Coordinates of C-alpha atoms in Angstrom, one line a residue:
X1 CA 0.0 0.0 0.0
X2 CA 1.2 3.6 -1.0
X3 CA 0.0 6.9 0.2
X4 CA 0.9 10.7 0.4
X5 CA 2.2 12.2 3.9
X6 CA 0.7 15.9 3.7
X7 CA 1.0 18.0 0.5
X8 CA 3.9 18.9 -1.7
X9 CA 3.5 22.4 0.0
X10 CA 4.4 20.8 3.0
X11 CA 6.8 18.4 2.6
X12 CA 4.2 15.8 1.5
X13 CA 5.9 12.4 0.8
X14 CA 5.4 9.0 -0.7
X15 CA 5.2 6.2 2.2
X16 CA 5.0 2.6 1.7
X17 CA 2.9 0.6 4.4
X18 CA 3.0 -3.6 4.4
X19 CA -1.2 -4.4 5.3
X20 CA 0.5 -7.0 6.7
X21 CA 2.3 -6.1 9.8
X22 CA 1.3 -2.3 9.6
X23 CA 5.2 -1.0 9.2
X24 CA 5.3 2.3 7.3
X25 CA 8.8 3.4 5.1
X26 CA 9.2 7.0 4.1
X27 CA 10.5 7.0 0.7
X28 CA 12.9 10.1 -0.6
X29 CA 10.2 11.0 -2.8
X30 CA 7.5 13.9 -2.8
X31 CA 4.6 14.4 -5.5
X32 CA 3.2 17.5 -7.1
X33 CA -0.6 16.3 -7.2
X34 CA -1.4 13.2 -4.6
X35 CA -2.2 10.5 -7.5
X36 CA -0.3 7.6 -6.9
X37 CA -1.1 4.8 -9.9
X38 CA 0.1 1.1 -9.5
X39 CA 1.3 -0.5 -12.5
X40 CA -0.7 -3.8 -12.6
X41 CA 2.3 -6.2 -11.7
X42 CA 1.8 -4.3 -8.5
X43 CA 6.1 -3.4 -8.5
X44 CA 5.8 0.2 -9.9
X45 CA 4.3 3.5 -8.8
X46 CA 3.6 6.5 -11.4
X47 CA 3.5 9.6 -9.8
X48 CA 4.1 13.6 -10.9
X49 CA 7.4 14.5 -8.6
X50 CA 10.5 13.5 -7.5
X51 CA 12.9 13.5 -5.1
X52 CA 11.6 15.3 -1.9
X53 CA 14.3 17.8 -1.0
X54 CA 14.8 18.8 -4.7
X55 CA 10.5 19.1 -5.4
X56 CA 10.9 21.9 -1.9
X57 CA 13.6 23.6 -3.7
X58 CA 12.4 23.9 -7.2
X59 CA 8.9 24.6 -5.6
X60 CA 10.7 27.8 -3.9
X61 CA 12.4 29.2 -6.3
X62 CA 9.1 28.6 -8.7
X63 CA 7.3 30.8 -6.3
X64 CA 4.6 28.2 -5.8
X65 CA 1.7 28.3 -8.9
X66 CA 4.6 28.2 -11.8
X67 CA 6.2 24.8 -10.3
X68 CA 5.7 21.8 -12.6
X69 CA 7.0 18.1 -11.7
X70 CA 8.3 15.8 -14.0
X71 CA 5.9 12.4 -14.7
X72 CA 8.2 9.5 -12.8
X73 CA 8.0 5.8 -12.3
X74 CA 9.1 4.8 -8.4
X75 CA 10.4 0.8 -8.5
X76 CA 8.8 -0.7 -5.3
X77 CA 11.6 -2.7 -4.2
X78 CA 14.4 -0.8 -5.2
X79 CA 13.0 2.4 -4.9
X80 CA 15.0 3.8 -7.7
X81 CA 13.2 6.4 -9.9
X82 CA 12.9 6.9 -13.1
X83 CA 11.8 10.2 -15.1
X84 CA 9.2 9.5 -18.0
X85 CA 8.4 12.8 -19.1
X86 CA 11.9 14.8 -17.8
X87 CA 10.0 18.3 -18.5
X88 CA 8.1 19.7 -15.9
X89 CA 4.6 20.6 -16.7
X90 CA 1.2 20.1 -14.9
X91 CA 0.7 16.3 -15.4
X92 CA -2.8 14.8 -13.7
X93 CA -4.0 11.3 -13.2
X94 CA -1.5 9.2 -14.7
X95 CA -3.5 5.5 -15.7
X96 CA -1.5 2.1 -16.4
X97 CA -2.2 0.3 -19.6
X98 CA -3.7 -3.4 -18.6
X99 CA -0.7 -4.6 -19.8
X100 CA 1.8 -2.3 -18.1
X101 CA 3.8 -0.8 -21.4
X102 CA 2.3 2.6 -21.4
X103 CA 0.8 5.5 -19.1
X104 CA -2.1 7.6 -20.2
X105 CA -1.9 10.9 -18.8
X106 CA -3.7 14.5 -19.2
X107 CA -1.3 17.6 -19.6
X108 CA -2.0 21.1 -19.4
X109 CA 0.6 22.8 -21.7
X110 CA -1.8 26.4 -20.4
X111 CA -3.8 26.8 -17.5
X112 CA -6.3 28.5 -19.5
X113 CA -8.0 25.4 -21.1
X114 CA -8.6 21.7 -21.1
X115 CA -5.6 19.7 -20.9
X116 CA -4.6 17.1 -23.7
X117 CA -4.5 13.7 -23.3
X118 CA -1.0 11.8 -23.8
X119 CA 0.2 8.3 -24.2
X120 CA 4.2 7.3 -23.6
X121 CA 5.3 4.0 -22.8
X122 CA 6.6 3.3 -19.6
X123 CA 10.2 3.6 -20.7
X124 CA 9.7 7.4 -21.7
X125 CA 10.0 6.7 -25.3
X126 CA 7.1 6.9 -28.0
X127 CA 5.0 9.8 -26.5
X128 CA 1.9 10.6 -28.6
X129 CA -0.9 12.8 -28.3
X130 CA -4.5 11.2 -28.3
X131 CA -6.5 14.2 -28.5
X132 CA -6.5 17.9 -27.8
X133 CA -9.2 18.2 -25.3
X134 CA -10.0 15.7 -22.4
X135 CA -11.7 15.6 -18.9
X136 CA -10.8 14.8 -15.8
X137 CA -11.6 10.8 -15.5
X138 CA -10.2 8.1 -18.0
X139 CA -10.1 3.9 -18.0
X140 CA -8.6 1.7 -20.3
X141 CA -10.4 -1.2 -21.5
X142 CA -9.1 -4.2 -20.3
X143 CA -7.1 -5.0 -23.3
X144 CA -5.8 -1.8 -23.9
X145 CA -7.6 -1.1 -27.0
X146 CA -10.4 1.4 -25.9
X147 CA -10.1 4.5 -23.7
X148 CA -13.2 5.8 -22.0
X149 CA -12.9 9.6 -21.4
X150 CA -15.1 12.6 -20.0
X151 CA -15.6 15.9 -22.6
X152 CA -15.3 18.9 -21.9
X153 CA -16.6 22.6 -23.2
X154 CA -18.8 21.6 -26.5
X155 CA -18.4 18.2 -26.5
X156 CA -19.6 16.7 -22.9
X157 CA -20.3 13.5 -21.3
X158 CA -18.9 10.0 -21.8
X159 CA -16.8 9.3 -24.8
X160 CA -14.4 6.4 -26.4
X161 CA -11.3 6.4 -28.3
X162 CA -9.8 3.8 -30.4
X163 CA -5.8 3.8 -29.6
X164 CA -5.1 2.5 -33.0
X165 CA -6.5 4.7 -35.4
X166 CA -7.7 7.7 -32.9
X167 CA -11.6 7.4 -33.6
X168 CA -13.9 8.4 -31.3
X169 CA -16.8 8.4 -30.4
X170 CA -19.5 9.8 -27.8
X171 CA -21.3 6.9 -25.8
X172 CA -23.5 9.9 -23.4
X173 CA -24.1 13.5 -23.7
X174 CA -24.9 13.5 -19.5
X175 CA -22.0 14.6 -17.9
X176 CA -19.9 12.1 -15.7
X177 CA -17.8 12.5 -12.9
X178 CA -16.2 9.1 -12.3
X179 CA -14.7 6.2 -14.7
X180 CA -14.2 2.5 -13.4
X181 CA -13.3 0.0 -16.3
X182 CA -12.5 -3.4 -14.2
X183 CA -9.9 -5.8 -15.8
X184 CA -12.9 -8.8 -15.9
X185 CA -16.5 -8.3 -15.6
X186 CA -19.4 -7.1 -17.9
X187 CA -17.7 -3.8 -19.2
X188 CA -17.4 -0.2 -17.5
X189 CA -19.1 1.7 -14.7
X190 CA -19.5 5.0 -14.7
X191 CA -21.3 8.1 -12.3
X192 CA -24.0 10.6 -13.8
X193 CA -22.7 14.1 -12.3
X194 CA -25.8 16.3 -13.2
X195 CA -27.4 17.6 -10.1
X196 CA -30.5 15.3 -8.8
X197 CA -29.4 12.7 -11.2
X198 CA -26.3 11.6 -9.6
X199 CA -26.5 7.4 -10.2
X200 CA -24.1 4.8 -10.7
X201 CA -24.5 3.3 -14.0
X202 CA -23.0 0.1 -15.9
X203 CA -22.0 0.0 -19.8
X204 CA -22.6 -3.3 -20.4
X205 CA -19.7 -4.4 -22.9
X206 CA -21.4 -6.9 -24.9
X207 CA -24.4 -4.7 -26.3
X208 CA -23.5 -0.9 -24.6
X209 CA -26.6 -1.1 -23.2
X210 CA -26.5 1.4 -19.9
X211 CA -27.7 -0.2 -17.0
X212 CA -28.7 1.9 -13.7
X213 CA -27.1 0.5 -10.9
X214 CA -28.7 3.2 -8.2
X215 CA -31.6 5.1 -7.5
X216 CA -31.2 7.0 -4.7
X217 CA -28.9 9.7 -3.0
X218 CA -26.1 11.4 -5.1
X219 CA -23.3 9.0 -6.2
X220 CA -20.1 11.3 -5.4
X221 CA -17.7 8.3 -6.4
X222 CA -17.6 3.9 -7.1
X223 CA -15.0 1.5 -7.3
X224 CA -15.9 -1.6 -8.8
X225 CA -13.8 -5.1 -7.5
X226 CA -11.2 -6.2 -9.9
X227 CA -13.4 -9.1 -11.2
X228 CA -16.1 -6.6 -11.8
X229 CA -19.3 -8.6 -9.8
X230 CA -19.4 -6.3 -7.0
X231 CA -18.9 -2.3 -7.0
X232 CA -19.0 0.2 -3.8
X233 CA -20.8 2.9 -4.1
X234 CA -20.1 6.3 -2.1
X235 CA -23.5 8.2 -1.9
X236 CA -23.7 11.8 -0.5
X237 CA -27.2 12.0 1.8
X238 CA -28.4 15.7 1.6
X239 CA -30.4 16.2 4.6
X240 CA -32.0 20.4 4.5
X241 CA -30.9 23.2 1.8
X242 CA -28.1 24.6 1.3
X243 CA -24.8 23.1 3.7
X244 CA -26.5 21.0 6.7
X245 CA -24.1 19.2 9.3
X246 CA -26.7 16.2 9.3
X247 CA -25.5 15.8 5.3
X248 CA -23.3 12.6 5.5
X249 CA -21.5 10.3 2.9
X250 CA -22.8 6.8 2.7
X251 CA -21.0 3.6 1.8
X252 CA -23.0 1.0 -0.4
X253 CA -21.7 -2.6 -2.1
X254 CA -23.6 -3.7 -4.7
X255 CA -23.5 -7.4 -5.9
X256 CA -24.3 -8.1 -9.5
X257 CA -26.1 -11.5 -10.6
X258 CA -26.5 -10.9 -14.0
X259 CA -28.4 -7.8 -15.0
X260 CA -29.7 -7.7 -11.1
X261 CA -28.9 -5.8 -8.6
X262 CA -28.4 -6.7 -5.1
X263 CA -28.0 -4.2 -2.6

């Protein structure tokens, strides 16, 4: 298990923990933005930073807003790290390819619009732009093939892009907060966004037929389990108007038993 100690801004740090026995190790390394991304052997950890002490000097002399970290790849065991994109710039959710050759990331090359989204393989080499405009949640397909992204400005709600060839194509016009796409199971979850209409849904893979997984509450975030027949569902409760300390955040699981829903 990984996590970030504080923030960047103060002196934040990676730390592995072992589930196991509880034991924590401080690592020499500090992030920019605390996304941490496991490669799927479960050995690597793609984060945008670096080493600590450097991040706190660069971040210093930057003056704060203008500091960028590089994209970098931590080795678990070793802990040796690895730059794969050596120029800093505003890099934000890194994502794994199922097979663990590439990273998908979104860059902001201005602050002023959408980022772009970016492939590279994990060795640095071979970067590529996908497309010019993305949102903030992507998921790969399980065989790498597909990438399910949010729009943004004109072009809204849940789209797909083919790697290969760069077609795309839009699969919603809702808007959607949250992106799930499980290695096995029956294809990709997603969460409506729009206010009062905040569900979890399933895109069933063999027929893109959407499924509505919830009914109630506002869905804020899900995370399906890796073989895709169960998902956890995070639902806000809004008690009164406006902000009300009886408002609370629910935890669900929902088991799914073919196109039923158990809750």
């Amino acid at each position: 298990m990984a996590y970030v100690s504080g923030s960047i801004l103060e002196g934040g740090q990676i730390v592995f923990c072992d589930p196991a026995t509880g034991r924590s190790q401080r690592t020499p390394y500090g992030v920019q933005l605390p996304v941490l991304a496991w490669s799927p052997d479960s050995r690597s950890l793609a984060f945008s930073g670096g080493n600590w002490k450097a991040l706190l000097a660069a971040l210093e002399k930057a003056d704060g807003p203008e500091f960028c970290a590089p994209l970098a790849i931590v080795d678990v065991e070793t802990q040796a790290l690895r730059d794969v994109v050596k120029e800093g710039a505003p890099f934000h959710d890194p994502l794994w390819s199922p097979d663990g050759s590439k990273l998908l990331f979104s860059l902001w090359k201005s602050m002023e619009g959408p980022p772009e989204l970016w492939v590279i393989g994990a060795d640095g080499t071979g970067a590529k732009k996908l497309l010019p405009a993305v949102g903030s949640a992507l998921a790969c397909s399980p065989k790498g093939g597909l990438v399910a992204y949010t729009g943004v400005d004109d072009a809204p709600g849940l789209w797909v892009l083919t790697v290969a060839d760069g077609k795309r194509r839009q699969l919603l016009k809702t808007d959607v907060s949250t992106l799930c796409w499980p290695a096995k199971g029956a294809g990709l979850f997603y969460a409506t966004s729009d206010e009062g209409n905040a569900h979890a849904w399933l895109l069933r893979a063999r027929d893109e037929k959407h499924l509505q997984l919830t009914t109630a509450g506002e869905v804020c975030d899900l995370y399906p389990s890796p073989d895709g027949k169960q998902v956890a569902v995070v639902v806000t409760v809004v008690e009164g108007a406006g902000v009300d300390v009886r408002d609370r955040n629910e935890l669900y699981v929902l088991t799914l038993k073919g196109e039923a829903v158990a809750e």
